[in-house]
Coordinates of C-alpha atoms in Angstrom, one line a residue:
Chain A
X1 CA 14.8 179.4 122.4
X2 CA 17.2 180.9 120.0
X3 CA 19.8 178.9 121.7
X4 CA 17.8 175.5 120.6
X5 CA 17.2 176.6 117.2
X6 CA 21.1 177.1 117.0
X7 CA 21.7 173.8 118.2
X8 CA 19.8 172.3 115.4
X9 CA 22.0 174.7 112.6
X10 CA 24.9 174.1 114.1
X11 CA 27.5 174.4 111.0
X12 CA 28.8 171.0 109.6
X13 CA 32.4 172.4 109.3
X14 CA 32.0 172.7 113.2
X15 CA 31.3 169.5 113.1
X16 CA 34.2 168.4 111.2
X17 CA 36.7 170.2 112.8
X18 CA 36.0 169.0 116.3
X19 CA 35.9 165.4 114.9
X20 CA 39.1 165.9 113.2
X21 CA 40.5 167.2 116.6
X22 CA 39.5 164.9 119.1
X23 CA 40.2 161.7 116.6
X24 CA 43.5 163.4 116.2
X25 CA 44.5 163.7 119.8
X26 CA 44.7 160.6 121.1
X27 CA 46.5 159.3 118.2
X28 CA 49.1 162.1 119.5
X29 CA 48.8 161.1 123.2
X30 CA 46.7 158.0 124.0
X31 CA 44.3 157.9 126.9
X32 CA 45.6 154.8 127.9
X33 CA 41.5 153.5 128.6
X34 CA 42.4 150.0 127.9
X35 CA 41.2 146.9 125.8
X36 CA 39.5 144.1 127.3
X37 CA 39.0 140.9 125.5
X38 CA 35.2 139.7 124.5
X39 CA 34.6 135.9 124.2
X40 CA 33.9 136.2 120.3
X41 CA 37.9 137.0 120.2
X42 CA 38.6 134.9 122.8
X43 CA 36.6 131.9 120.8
X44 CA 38.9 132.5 117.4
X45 CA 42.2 132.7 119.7
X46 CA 41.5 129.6 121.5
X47 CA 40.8 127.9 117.7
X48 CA 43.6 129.1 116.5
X49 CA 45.8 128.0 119.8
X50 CA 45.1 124.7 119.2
X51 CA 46.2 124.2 116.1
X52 CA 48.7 121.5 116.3
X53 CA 52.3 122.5 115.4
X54 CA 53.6 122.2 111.8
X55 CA 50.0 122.3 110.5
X56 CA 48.3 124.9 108.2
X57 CA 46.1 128.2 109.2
X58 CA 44.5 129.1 106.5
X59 CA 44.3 133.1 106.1
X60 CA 41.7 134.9 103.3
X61 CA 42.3 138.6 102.8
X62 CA 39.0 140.3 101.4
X63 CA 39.6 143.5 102.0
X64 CA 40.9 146.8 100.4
X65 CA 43.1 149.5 101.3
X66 CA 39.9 151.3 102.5
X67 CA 39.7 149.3 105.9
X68 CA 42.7 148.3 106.0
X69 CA 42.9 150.2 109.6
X70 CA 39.8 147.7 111.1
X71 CA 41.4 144.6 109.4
X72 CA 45.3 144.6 108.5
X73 CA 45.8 144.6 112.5
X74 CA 43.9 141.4 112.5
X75 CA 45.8 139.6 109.7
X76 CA 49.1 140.9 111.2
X77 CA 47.8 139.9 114.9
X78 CA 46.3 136.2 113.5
X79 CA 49.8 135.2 111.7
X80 CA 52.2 136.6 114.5
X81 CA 50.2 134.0 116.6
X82 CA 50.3 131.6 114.3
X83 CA 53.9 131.7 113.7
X84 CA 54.7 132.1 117.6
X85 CA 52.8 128.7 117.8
X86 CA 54.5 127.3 114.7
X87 CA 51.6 127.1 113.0
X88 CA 52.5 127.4 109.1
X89 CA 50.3 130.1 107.4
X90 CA 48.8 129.9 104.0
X91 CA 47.4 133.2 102.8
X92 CA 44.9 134.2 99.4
X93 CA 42.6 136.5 98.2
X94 CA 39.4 137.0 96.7
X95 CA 39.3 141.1 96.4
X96 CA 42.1 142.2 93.8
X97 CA 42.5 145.1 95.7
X98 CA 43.9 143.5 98.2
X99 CA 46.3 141.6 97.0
X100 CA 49.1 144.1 98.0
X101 CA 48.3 144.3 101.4
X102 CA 48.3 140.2 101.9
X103 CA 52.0 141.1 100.3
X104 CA 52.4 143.8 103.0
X105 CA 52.2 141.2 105.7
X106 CA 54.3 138.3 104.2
X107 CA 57.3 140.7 103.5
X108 CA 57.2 142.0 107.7
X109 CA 55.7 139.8 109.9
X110 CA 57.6 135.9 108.9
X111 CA 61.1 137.8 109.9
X112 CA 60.0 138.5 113.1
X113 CA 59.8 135.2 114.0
X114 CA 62.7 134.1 111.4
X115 CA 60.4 132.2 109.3
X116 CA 60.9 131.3 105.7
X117 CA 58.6 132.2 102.7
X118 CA 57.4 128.4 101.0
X119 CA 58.6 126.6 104.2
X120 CA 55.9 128.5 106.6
X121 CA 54.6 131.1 104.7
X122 CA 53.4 130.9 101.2
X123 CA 50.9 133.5 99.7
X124 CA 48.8 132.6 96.6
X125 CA 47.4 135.8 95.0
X126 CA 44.0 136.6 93.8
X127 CA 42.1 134.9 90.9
X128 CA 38.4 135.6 89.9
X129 CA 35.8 133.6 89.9
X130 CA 35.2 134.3 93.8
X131 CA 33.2 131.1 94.7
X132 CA 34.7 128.8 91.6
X133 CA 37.6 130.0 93.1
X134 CA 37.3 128.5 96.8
X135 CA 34.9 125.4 95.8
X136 CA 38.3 124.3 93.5
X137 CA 40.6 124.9 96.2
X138 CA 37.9 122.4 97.7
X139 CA 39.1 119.8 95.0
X140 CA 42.8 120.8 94.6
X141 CA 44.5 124.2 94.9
X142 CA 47.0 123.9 92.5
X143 CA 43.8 123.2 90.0
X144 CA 43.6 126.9 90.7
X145 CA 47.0 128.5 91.8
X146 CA 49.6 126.6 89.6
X147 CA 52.0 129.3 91.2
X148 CA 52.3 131.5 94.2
X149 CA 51.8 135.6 94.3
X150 CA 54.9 136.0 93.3
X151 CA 55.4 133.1 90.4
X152 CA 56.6 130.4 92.2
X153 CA 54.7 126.7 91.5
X154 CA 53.1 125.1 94.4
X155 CA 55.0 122.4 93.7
X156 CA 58.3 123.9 94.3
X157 CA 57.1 125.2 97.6
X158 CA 57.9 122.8 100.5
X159 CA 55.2 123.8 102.4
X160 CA 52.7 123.2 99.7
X161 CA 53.8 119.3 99.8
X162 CA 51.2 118.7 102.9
X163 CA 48.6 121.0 101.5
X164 CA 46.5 120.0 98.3
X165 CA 43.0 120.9 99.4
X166 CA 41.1 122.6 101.7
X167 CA 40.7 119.8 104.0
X168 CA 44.3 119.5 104.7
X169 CA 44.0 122.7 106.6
X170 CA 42.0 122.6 109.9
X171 CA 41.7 125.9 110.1
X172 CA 40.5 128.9 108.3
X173 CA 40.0 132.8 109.1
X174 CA 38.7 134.8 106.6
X175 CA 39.2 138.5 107.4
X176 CA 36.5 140.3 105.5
X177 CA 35.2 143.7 104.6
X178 CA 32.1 143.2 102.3
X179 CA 31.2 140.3 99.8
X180 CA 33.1 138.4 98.6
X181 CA 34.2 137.4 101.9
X182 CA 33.3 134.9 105.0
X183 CA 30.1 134.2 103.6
X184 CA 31.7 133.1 100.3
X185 CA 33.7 130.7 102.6
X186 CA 30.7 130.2 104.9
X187 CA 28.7 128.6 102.2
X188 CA 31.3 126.6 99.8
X189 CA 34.3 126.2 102.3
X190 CA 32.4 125.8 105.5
X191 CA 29.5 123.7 104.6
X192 CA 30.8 121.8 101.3
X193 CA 34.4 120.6 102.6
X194 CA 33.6 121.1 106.5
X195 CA 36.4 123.9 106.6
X196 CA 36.4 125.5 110.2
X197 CA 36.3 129.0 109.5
X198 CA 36.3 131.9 111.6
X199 CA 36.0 135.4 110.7
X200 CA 37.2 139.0 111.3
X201 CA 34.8 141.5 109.9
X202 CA 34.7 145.3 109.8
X203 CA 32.2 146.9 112.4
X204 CA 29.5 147.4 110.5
X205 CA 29.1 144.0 108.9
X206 CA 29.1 142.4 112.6
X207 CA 25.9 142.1 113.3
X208 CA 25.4 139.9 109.9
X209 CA 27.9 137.4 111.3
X210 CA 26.1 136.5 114.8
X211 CA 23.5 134.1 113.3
X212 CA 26.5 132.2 112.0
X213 CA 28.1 132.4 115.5
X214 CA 25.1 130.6 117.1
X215 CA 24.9 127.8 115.1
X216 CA 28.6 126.9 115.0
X217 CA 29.3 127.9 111.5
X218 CA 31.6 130.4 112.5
X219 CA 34.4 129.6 115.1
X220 CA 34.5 133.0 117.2
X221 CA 34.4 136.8 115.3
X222 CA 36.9 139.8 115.4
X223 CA 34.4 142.8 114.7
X224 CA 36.0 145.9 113.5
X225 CA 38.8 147.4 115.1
X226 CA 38.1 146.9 118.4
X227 CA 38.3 142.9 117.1
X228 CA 41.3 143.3 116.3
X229 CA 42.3 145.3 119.5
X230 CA 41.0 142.3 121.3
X231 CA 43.2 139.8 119.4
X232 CA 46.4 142.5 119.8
X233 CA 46.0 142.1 123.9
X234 CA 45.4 138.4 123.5
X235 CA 48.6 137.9 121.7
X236 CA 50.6 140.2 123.7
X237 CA 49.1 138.7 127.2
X238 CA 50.0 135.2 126.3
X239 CA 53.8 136.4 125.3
X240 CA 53.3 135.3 121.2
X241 CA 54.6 138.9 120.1
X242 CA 55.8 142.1 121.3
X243 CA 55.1 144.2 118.9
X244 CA 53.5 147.6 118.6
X245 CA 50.0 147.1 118.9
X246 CA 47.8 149.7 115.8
X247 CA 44.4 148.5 116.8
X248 CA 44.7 149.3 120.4
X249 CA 46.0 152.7 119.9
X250 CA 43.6 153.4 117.9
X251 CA 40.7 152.6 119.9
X252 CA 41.0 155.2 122.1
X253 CA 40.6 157.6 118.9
X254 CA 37.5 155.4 117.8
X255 CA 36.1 155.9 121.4
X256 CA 36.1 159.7 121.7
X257 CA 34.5 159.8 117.9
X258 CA 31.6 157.3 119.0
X259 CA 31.5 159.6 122.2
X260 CA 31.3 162.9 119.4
X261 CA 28.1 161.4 117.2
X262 CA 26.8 159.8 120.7
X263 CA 26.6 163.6 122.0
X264 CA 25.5 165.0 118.3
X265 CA 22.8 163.3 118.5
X266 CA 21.6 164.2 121.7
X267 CA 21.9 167.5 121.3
X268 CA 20.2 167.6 117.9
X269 CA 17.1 165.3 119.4
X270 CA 17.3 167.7 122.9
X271 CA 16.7 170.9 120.3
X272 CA 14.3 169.4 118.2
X273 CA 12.1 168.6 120.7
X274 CA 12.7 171.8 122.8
X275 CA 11.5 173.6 119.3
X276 CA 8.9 171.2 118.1
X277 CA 7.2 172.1 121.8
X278 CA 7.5 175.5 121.0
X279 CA 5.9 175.1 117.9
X280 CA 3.3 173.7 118.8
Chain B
X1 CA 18.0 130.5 68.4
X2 CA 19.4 133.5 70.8
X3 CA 16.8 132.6 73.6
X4 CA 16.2 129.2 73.0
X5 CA 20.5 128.3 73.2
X6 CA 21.0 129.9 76.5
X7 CA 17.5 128.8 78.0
X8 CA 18.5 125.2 77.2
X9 CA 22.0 125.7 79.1
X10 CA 20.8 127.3 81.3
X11 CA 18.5 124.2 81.9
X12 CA 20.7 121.5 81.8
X13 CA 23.4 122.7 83.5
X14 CA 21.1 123.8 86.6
X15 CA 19.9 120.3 86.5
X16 CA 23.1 118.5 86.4
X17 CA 24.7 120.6 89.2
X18 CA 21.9 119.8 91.2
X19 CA 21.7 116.6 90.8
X20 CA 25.7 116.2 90.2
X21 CA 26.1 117.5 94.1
X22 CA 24.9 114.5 95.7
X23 CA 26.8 112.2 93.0
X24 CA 30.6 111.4 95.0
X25 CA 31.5 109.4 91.7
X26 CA 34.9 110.0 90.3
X27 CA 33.1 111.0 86.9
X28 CA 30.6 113.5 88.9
X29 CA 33.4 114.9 91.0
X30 CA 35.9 114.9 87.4
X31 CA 32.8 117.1 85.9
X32 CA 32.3 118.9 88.7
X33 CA 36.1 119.7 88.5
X34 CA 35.8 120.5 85.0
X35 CA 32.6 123.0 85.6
X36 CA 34.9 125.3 88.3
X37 CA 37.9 125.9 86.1
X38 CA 34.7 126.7 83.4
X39 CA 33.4 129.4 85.6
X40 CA 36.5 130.9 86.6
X41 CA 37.7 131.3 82.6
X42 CA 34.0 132.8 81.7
X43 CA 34.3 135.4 85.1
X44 CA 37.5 136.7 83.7
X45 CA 35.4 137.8 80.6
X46 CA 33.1 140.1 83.1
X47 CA 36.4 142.1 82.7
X48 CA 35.9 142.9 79.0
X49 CA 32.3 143.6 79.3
X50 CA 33.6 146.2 82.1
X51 CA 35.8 147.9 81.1
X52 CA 33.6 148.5 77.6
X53 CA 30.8 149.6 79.5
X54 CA 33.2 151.7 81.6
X55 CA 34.9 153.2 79.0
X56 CA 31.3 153.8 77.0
X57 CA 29.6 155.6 80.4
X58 CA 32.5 157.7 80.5
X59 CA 33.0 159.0 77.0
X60 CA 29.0 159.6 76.6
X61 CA 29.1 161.8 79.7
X62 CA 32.4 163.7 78.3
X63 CA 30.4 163.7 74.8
X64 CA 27.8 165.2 76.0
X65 CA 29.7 167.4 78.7
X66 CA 27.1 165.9 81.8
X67 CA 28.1 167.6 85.1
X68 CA 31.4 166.5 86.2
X69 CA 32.5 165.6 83.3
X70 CA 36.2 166.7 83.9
X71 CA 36.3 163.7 86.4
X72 CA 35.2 161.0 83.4
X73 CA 38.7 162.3 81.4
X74 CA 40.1 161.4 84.8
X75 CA 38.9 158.4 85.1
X76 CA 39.6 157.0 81.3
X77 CA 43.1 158.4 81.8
X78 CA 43.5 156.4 84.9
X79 CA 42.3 153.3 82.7
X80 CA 44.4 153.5 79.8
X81 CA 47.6 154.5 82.2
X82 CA 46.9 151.7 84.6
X83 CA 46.7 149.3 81.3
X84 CA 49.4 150.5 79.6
X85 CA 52.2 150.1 82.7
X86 CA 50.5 146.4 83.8
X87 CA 50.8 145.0 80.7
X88 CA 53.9 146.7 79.3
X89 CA 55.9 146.7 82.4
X90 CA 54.3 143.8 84.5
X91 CA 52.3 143.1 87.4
X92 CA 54.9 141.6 89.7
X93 CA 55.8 142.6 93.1
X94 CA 58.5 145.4 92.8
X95 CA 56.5 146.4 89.2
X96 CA 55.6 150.0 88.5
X97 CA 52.2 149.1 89.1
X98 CA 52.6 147.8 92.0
X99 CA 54.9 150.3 93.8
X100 CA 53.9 153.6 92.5
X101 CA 49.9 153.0 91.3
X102 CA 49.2 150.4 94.1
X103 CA 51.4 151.5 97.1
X104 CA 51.6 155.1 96.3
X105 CA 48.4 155.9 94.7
X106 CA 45.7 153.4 95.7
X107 CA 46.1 152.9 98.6
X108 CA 45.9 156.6 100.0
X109 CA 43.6 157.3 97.8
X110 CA 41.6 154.5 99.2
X111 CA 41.7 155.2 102.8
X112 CA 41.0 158.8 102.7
X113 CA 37.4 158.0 101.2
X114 CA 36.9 155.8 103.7
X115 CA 38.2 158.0 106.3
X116 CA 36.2 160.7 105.4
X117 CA 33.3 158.4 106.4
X118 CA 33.8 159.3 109.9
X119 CA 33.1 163.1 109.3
X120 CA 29.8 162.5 107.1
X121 CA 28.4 160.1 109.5
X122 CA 28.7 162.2 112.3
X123 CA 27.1 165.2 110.5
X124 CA 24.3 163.2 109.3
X125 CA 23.0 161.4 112.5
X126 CA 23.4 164.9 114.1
X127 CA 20.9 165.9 111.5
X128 CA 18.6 163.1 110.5
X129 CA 19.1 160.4 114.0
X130 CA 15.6 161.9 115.1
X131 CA 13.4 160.0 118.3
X132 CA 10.3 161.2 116.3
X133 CA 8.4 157.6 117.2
X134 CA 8.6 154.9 119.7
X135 CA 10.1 152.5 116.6
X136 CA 13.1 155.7 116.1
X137 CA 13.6 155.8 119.4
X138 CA 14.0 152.0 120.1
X139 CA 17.1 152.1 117.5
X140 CA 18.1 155.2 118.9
X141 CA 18.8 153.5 122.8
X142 CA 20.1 150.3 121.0
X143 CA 22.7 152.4 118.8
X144 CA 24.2 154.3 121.8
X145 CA 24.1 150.6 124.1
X146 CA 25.7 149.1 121.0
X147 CA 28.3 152.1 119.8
X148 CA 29.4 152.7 123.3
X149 CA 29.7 149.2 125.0
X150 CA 31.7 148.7 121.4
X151 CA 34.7 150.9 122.1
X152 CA 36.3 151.2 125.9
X153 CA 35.6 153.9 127.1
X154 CA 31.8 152.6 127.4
X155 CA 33.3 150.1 129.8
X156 CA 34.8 153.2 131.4
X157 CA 31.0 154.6 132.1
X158 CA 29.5 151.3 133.0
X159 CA 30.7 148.0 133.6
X160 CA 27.7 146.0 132.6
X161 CA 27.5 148.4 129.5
X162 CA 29.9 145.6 126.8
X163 CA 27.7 142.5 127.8
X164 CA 24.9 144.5 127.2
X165 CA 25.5 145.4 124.0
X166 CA 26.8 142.1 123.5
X167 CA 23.1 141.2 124.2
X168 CA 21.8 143.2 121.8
X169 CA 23.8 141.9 118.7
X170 CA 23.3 138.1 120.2
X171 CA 19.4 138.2 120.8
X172 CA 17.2 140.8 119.5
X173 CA 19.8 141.4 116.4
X174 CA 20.4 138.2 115.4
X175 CA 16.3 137.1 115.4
X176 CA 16.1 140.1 113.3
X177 CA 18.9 139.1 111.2
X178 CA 18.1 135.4 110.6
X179 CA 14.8 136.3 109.6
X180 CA 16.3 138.1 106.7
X181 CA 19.2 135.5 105.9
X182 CA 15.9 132.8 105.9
X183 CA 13.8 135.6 103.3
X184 CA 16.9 136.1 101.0
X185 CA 18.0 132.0 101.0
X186 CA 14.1 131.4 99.9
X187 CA 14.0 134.1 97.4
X188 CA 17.4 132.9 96.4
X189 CA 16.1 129.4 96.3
X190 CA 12.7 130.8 94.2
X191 CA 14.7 132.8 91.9
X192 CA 17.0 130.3 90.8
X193 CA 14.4 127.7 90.1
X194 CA 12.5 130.3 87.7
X195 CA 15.8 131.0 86.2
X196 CA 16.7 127.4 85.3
X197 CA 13.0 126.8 84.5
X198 CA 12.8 129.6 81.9
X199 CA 10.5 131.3 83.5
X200 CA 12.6 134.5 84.5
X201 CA 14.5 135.4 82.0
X202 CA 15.4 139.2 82.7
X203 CA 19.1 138.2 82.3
X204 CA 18.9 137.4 78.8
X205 CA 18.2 141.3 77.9
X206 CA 16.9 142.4 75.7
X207 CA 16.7 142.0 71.3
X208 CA 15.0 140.4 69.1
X209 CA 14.2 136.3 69.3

């Protein structure tokens, strides 16, 4: 009986360091378990396939630097396919924090497919006003971005010469880690200017986006990193990039720690019962 | 006057948006143009009202030497530092700001909160995840069907084990769910409406008439 009771005081630093350690490893030396593909991914890649050459994809980058390790790999995954497609990819913001990473990836990823900032990438910043914001782009978008990220007007920017609202762009994704986010684009993009908008959300906030699956609203999910995993081996199985592939590694890291709390919290609910009988 | 000005706004403008969203004229959609651009200038003055109440919080609790005071200096440092190289020296890609207090600041500062995440979550359902009813222990089998068939090594255990939890957020989770988005969209829907109506008026605070 001692034994239980130890179970159920089992030290949190204990706890700590054998999370630390087996997230750790894998990162080191992977377990090679594998990624398969679930038909929410499978749903957005198939939208994004078949958008025609030459037109715009539409990317929204609400997130911080605090998950960017769930969501940069889908941004990075959505516009290497876009590109490989020849898909031209318009990016923006509604989290300020974020603004650097949506930088991040228009400074790597266009190279890789030698394409050209303002002729098929062009990134528009962050402005507040979070709904305001999107239900003007609805109207015109250089109403609210007179000028790029990085100073440049829209007007200068050949891309921007096909694009004035959002229903030149038949397709959105708006990769999101809290509010603002897909909702924001759910309810002013989605159902005001019939955007079609899919989403990449962080794991937590997945389950909030299936009632939007089933009625249509949302055109397939990425949830958390193993969303973006799924979109990685997508790309890669279909030849649209090469490239190293963060989300996938990863998983094998995120699978021993759900295997860790799995295993916690049987042995904490094993030793509470084996004392609570005791007790009694 | 103070009440009875922003009651009346509030009022007509709820109205007129209302009323203005099933309007396609050019003079409804030129308004309704006009209205957006409004909204955006008056949300960049939730910034002032921020950063006074942030810099107000902060000095009280150094004033009056709260616990953890030490970090409030912190944070009004990290304020007035922050200010002082994005306006002085610009906010541009390249800028101070952004290489040094974004890239190399921020951002690692950023994800190791989150990352730490991992470690308090796994030492708190460890303690408090407990099968103590038949309600507890429901969630408790539709966690580990939904954490496991969510990473691969679930599919390693059990083939079936991803559809399954695929189940579980597609069915029983998303009744569950939509019942909630329907509550909050008819509270939303209530509260608005006593809002433009006058009837709640919590948000004009509080003072005299």
């Amino acid at each position: 009986m001692k034994f239980f009771e130890y179970l159920l005081k089992i030290d949190r630093r204990i706890i700590y360091i054998v999370m630390g350690v087996l997230v750790i490893i894998p990162l080191v030396k992977p377990l090679g378990l594998g990624v398969s593909s679930g038909p929410r991914a499978k749903t957005l890649f198939d939208a994004v396939d078949s958008i025609p050459a030459g037109k715009t994809l539409l990317l929204s980058v609400d997130f911080d630097p605090s998950s960017m390790p769930e969501l940069y790999p889908m941004l990075a995954a959505l516009m290497r396919h876009a590109f490989a497609k020849d898909v031209k990819v318009l990016l923006c913001g509604l989290w300020v924090t974020g603004a650097g990473l949506a930088d991040k990836a228009v400074t790597e990823i266009p190279p890789e497919y030698g394409k050209k900032y303002g002729d098929d990438v062009v990134y528009l910043g962050w402005k507040a006003g979070i709904d305001a914001v999107i239900l003007g782009m609805g109207e015109n978008i250089r109403n609210v971005f007179p000028t790029d990220y990085y100073g440049h007007p829209l007007e200068s920017l050949a891309m921007m010469q096909s694009v004035q609202r959002l229903r030149d762009i038949p397709m959105a994704v708006a990769i999101s880690a809290g509010t603002p986010g897909y909702t924001d684009w759910l309810n002013f993009a989605q159902s005001r200017y019939g955007l079609k908008l899919g989403a990449g959300v962080t794991a937590v906030s997945a389950a909030d986006a299936y009632p939007y699956l089933q009625t249509g609203q949302l055109t397939g999910l990425l949830a958390g990193m193993k969303g973006g995993a799924e979109y990685e081996v997508l790309i890669q199985k279909n030849e649209y990039s090469k490239a190293y592939m963060p989300a996938v590694a990863a998983m094998d890291s995120q699978s021993l720690a759900h295997v860790v709390i799995l295993l916690l919290v049987i042995i904490g609910n094993v030793a509470y019962f084996a004392t609570r009988k005791r007790g009694a | 006057m103070k009440r009875t000005i922003p009651l009346a706004i509030v009022l007509i403008m709820g109205i007129t948006m209302m009323v203005q969203f099933f309007v396609p004229h050019p003079v409804s959609v030129g308004f309704y143009d006009l209205t957006t651009k409004w909204i955006r200038i008056v949300g960049a003055f939730a910034l002032v009202l921020g950063t006074g109440s942030f810099i107000m919080f902060h000095s009280d609790k150094v004033r009056r030497r709260r616990q953890g005071w030490y970090y409030s200096i912190v944070s009004l440092i990290a304020l007035v530092v922050t200010a002082v190289i994005g306006l002085g020296w610009g906010i541009r890609p390249g800028s101070i700001l952004q290489n040094v207090i974004y890239a190399s600041v921020l951002v690692p500062l950023n994800a190791t909160m989150f990352a730490i995440l991992a470690f308090y979550m796994a030492s708190a359902a460890y303690r408090a995840f407990r099968a103590r009813t038949r309600e507890a222990a429901l969630l408790l089998v539709a966690a580990f069907v939904v954490m496991l068939g969510m990473v691969p090594v679930g599919a390693a255990i059990w083939g079936k084990l991803p559809e399954l939890a695929e189940w579980v957020l597609s069915v029983p989770n998303m009744a569950a769910k939509r019942a909630i988005i329907f509550g909050v969209a008819l509270g939303g829907i209530a509260t608005s409406l006593k809002v433009i109506l006058g009837i709640e008026r919590g948000w004009l605070g509080g003072g005299k008439q």
